[in-house]
Short mmCIF file of C-alpha atoms in Angstrom, two decimals:
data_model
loop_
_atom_site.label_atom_id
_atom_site.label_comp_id
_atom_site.label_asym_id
_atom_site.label_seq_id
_atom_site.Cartn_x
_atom_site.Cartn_y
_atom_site.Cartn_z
CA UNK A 1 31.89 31.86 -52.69
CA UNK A 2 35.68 31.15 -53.29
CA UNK A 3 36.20 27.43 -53.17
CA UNK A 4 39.57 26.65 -52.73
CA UNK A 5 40.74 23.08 -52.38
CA UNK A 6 43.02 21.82 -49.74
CA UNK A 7 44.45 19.48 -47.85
CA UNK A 8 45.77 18.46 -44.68
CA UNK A 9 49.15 15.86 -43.87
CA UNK A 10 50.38 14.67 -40.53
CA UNK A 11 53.74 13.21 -40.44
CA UNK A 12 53.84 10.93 -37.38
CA UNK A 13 50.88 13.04 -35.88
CA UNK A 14 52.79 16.40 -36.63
CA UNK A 15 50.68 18.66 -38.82
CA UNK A 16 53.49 19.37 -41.64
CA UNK A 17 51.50 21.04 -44.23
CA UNK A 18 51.93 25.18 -43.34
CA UNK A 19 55.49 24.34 -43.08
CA UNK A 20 56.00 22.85 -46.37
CA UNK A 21 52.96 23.39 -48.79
CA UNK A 22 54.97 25.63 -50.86
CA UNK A 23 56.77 22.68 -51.58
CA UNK A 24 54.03 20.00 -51.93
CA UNK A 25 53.84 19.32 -55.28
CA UNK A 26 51.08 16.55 -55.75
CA UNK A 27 48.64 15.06 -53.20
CA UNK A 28 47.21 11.26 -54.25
CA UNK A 29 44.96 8.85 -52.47
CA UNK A 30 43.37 5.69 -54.01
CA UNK A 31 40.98 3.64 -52.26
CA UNK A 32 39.43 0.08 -53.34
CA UNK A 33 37.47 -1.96 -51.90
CA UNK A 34 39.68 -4.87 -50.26
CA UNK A 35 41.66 -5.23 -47.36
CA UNK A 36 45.35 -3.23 -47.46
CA UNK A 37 44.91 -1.69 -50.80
CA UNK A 38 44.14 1.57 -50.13
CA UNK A 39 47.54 3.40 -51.42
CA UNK A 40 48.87 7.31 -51.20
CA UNK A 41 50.99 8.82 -53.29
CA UNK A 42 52.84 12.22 -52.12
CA UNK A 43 55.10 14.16 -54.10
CA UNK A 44 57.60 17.10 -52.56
CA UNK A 45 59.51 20.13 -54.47
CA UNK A 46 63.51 19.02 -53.19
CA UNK A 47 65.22 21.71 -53.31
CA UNK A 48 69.19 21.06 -53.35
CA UNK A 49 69.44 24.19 -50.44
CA UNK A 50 66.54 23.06 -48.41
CA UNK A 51 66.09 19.45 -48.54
CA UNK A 52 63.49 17.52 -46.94
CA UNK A 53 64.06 14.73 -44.69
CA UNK A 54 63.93 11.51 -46.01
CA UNK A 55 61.54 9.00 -43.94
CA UNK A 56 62.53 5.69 -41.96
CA UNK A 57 60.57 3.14 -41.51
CA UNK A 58 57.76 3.24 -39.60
CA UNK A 59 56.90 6.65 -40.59
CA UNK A 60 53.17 7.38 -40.80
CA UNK A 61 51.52 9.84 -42.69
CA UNK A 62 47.60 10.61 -42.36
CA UNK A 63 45.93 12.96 -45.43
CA UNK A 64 42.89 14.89 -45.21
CA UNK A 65 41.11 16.67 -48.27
CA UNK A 66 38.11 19.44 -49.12
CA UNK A 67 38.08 22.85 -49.80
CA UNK A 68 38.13 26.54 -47.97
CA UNK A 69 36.19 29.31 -48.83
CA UNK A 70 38.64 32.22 -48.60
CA UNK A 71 38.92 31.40 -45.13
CA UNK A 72 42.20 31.13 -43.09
CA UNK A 73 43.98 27.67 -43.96
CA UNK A 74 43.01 26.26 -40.50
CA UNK A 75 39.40 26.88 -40.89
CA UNK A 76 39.24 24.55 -44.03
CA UNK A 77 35.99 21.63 -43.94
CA UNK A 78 38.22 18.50 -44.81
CA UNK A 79 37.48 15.05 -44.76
CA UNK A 80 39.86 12.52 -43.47
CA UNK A 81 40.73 9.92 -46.80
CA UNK A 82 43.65 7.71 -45.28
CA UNK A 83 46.15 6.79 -42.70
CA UNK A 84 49.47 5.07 -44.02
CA UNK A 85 52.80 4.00 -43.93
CA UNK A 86 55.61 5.20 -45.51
CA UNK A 87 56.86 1.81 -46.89
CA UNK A 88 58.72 3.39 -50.23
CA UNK A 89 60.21 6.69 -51.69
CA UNK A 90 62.13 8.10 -54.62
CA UNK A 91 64.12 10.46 -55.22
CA UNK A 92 64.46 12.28 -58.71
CA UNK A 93 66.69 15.11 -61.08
CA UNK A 94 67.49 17.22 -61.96
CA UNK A 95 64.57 18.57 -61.31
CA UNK A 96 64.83 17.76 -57.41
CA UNK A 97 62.45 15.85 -56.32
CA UNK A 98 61.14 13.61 -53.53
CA UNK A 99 58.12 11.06 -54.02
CA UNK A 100 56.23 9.29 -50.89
CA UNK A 101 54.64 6.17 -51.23
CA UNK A 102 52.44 4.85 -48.50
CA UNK A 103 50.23 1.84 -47.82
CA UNK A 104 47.07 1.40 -45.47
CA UNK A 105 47.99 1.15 -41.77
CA UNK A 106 48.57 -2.63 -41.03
CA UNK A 107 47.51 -2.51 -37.21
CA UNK A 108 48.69 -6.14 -36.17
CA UNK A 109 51.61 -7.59 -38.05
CA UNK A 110 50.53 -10.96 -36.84
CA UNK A 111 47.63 -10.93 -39.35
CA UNK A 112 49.65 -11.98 -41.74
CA UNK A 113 51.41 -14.31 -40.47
CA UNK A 114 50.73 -17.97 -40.61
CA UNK A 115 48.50 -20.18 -38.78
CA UNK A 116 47.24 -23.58 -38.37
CA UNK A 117 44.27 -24.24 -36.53
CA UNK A 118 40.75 -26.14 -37.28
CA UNK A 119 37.12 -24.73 -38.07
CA UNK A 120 35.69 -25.90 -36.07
CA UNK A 121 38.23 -26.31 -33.13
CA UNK A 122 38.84 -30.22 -33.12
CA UNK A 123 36.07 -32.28 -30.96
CA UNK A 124 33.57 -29.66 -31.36
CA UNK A 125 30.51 -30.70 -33.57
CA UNK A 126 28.88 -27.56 -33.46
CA UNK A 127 29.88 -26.07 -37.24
CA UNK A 128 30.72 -22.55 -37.62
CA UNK A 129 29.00 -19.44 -39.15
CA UNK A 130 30.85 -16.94 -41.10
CA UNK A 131 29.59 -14.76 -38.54
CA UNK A 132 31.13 -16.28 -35.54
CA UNK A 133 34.28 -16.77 -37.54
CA UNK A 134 35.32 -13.01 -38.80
CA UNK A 135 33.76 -11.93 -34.82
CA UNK A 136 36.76 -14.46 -33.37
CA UNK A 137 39.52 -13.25 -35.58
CA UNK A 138 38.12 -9.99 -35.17
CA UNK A 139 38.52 -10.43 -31.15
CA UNK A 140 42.03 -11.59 -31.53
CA UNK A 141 43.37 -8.43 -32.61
CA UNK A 142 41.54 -6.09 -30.58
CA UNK A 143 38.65 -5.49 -33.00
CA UNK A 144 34.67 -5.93 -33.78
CA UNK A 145 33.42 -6.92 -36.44
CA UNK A 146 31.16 -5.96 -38.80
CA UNK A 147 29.31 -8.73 -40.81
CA UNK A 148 26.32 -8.20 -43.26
CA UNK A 149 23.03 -10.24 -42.40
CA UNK A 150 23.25 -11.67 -45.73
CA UNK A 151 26.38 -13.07 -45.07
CA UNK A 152 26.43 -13.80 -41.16
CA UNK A 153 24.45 -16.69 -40.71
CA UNK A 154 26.01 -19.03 -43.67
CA UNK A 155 27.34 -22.40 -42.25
CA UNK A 156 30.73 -22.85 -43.28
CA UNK A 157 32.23 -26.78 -44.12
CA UNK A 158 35.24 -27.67 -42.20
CA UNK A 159 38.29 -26.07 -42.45
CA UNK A 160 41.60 -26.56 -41.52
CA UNK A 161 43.30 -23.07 -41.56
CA UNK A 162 47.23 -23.29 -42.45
CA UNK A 163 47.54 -19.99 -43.90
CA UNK A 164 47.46 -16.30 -42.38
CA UNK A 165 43.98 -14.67 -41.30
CA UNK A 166 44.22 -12.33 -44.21
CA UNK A 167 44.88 -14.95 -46.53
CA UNK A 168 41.53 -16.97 -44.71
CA UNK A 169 39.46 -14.23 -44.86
CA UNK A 170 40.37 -12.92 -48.35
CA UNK A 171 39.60 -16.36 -49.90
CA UNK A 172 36.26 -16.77 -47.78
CA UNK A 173 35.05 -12.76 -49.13
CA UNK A 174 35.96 -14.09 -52.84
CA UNK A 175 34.04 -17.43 -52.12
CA UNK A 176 31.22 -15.58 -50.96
CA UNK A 177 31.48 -12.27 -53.16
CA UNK A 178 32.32 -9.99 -49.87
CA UNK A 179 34.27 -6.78 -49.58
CA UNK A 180 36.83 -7.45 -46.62
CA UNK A 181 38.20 -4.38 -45.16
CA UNK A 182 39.11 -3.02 -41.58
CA UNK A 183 38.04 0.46 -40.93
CA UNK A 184 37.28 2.41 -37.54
CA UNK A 185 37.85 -0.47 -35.22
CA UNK A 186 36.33 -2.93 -37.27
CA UNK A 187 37.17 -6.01 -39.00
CA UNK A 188 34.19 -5.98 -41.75
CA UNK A 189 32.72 -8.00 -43.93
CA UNK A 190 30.09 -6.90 -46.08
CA UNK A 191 27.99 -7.95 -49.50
CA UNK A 192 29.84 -6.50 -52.42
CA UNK A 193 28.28 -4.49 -55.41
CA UNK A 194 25.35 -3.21 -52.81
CA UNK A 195 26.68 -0.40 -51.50
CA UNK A 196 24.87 -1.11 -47.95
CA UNK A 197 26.30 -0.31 -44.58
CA UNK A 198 26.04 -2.68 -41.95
CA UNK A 199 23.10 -0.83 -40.88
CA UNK A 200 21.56 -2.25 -43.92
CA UNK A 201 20.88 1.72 -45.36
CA UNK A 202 22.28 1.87 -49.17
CA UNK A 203 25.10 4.40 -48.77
CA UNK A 204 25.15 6.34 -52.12
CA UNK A 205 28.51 8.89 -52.02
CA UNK A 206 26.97 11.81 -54.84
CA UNK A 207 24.00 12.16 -57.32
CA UNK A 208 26.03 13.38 -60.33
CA UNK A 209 24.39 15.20 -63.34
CA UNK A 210 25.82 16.44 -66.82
CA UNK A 211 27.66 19.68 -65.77
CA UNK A 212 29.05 17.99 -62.46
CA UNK A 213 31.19 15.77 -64.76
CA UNK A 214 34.32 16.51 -66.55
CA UNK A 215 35.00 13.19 -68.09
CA UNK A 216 33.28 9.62 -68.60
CA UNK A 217 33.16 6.17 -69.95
CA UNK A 218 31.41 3.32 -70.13
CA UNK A 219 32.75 0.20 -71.49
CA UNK A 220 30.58 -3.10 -72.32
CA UNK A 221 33.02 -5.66 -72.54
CA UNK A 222 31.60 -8.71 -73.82
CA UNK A 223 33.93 -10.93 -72.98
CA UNK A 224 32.64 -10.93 -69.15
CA UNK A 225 29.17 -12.19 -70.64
CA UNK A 226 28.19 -15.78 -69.36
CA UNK A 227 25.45 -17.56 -69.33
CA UNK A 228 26.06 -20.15 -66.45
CA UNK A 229 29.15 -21.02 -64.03
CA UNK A 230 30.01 -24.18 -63.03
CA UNK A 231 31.29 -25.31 -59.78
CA UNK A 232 32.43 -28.49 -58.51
CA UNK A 233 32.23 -30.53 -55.17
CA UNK A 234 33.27 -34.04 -53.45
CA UNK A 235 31.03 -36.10 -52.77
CA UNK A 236 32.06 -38.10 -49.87
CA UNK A 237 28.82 -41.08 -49.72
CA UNK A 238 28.78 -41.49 -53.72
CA UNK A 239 32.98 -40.97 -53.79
CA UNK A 240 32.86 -38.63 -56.56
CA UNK A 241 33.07 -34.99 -58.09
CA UNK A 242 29.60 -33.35 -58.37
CA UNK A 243 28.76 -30.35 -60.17
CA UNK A 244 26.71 -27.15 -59.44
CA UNK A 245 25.39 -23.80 -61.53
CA UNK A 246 24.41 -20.54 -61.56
CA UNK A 247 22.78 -19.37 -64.21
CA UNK A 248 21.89 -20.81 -67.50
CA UNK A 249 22.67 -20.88 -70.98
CA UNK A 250 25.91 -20.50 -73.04
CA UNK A 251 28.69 -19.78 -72.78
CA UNK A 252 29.45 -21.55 -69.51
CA UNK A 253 32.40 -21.26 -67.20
CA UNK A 254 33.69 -23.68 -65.30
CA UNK A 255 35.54 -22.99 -61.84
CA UNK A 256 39.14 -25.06 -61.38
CA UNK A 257 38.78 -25.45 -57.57
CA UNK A 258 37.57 -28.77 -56.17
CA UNK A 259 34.91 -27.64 -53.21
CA UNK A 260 34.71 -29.77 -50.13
CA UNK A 261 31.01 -29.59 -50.38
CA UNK A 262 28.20 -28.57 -52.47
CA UNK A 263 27.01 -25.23 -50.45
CA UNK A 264 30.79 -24.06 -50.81
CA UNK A 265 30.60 -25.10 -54.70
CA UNK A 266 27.25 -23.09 -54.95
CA UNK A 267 27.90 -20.14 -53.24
CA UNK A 268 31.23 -20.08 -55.31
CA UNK A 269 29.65 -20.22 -58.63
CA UNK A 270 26.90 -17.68 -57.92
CA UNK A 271 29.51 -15.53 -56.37
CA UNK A 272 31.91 -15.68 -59.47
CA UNK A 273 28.76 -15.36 -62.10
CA UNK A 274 27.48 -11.80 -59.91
CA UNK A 275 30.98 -10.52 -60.17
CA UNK A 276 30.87 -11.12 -64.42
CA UNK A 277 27.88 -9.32 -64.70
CA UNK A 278 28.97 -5.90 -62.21
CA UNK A 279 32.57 -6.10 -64.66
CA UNK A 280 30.53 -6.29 -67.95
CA UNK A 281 28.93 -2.78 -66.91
CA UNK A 282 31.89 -0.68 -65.81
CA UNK A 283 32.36 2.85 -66.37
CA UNK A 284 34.95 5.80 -65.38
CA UNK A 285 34.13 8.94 -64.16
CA UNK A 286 36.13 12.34 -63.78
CA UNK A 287 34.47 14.76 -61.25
CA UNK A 288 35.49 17.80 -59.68
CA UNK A 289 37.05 16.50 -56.27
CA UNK A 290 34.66 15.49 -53.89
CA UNK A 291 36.69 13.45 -50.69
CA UNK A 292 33.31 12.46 -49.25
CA UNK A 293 32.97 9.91 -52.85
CA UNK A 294 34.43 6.63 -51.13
CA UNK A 295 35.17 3.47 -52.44
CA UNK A 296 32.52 0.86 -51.66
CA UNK A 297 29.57 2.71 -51.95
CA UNK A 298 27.20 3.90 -54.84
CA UNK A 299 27.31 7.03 -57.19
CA UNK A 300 24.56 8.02 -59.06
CA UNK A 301 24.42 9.89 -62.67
CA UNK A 302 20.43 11.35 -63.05
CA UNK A 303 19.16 11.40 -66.67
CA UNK A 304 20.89 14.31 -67.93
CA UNK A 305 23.92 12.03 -69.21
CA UNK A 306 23.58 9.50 -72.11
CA UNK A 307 23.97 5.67 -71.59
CA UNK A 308 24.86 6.56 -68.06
CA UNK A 309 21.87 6.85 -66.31
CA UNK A 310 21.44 5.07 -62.87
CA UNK A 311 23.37 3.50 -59.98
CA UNK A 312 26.91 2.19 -60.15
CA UNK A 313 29.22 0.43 -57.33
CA UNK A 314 31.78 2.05 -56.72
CA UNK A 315 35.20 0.01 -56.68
CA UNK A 316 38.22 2.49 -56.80
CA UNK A 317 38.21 6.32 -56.27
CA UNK A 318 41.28 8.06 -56.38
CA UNK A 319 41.70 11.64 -54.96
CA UNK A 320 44.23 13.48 -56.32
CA UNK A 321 45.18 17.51 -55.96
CA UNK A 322 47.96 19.31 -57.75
CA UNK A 323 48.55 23.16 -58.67
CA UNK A 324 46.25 22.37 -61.59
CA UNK A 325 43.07 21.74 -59.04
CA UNK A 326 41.93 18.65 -57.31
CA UNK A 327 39.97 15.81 -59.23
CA UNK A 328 38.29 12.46 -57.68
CA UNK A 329 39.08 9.41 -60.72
CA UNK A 330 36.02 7.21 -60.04
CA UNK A 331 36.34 3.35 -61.39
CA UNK A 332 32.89 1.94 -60.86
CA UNK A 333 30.59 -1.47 -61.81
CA UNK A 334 26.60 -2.20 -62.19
CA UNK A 335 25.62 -3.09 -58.59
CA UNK A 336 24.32 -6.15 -57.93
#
């Protein structure tokens, strides 16, 4: 079998690569998990005789990756791994050159602009899930939405909303230790450091053994070690600030925000004391590239590795190919 790896880019839905892969120099794709963050990097051979056009705003590229086995170029398996805009480039010399920089597809500008509006709506006494909240935003722009049952049914205090919906949602998935992301059609929101679908199935991306792996670390860093955090609320009937924990024991860390309530204190401080222990337990990973490894889900490394046996989260994968081969750069934490 001849495995050769490959790759696919639209420009503005106009398959460019046969036309120019002579002169593609580097292919990169990062994805994290969060909302917008996902990030492509595309480099170009500019030669001073044949120059390549230089985008304008608006432009859209969409990458593909995988391999061929010594089959034609249009018969290779790839795996779509982003859709972006074109919202920077560079050019460099002597040795010509033209860089791309794109960021995920933003498919309503309006989401990030600001709004002011109550939770609930004023003269409603019915109080809102986190559920029913991401599903109305969701509606708004055309979307579903996608909300984990751990997640969906959590009452949420009163809020008055004078910010964008990203900003809103962003804040409520780091309250409540969610990955926030829109992907096919869907506004989702789902538990973080699990790797579950909404289907509730654990989606694990590879099983990885010693000779699959060309590179790994694992760093312990003590300083994310806690014993307790400390949130703290208002107390409206006793007209003063309350406290909360997760955890016990030393050393403790205290959260600056003042909470309208104490569920919104709690679930704060057993959100921020989950996301200490994934960071103290993060490792790095160099594997041959593999586009179906995506951020969000798991990776597993069987026994045949030292000190890196078991299941990790995964929370950054980068896919990158040059004329040197194509290698996924795996950042990953301790699931929950």
């Amino acid at each position: 079998m001849n495995q050769q790896p490959y790759f696919s880019i639209k420009a503005n839905g106009n398959e460019i690569t046969q036309r120019l892969k002579d002169r593609i120099v580097e292919v990169e794709v990062t994805q994290r998990t969060g909302l917008l963050s996902d990030v492509c990097k595309v480099r170009f051979d500019n030669l001073e005789e044949f120059p390549i056009q230089l985008p304008e705003p608006g432009n859209v590229l969409e990458i593909a990756m995988g391999y061929k086995d010594g089959t034609p170029d249009t018969h290779a398996a790839l795996t779509p791994v982003g859709k972006f805009d074109v919202g920077a480039y560079e050019l460099t010399g002597p040795a010509r050159a033209l860089t791309l920089y794109g960021n995920s597809i933003m498919w309503d500008v309006d989401f990030k602009s600001p709004r002011f509006r109550s939770w609930p709506q004023q003269g409603s006494e019915t109080p809102v899930t986190l559920g029913d909240l991401v599903a109305q935003i969701a509606s708004e722009y055309g979307l579903q939405s996608g909300v984990s049952d751990a997640l969906r049914s959590i009452t949420l205090p009163h809020l008055e909303q004078s910010e964008s919906d990203m900003q809103l949602l962003t804040r409520l998935a780091l309250r409540y230790d969610a990955v926030m992301k829109v992907a096919a059609g869907k506004l989702l929101f789902v538990t973080k450091g699990s790797g579950q679908s909404l289907s509730g199935q654990t989606v694990t991306s590879a099983t990885l053994s010693k000779n699959q792996i060309i590179h790994w670390a694992r760093v312990s860093n003590h300083y994310h070690l806690v014993g307790a955090v400390q949130g703290f609320y208002h107390d409206s009937d006793q007209a003063q600030r309350m406290s909360v924990q997760a955890g016990s024991g030393a050393p403790v860390i205290k959260l600056p925000y003042l909470y309208p309530d104490e569920a919104s204190a709690q679930a704060a401080a057993d959100s921020q004391l989950t996301r200490l222990k994934r960071a103290h337990g993060a490792v790095q990973l160099t594997v041959p590239g593999n586009p179906e490894i995506v951020a969000g889900a798991l990776i597993s490394v069987d026994s045949s590795v030292d000190h890196l046996e078991g299941d990790f989260f995964i929370t950054e994968v980068t896919h990158r190919l040059t004329s040197t081969g194509y290698i996924s750069l795996i950042k990953a934490e301790q699931p929950n």
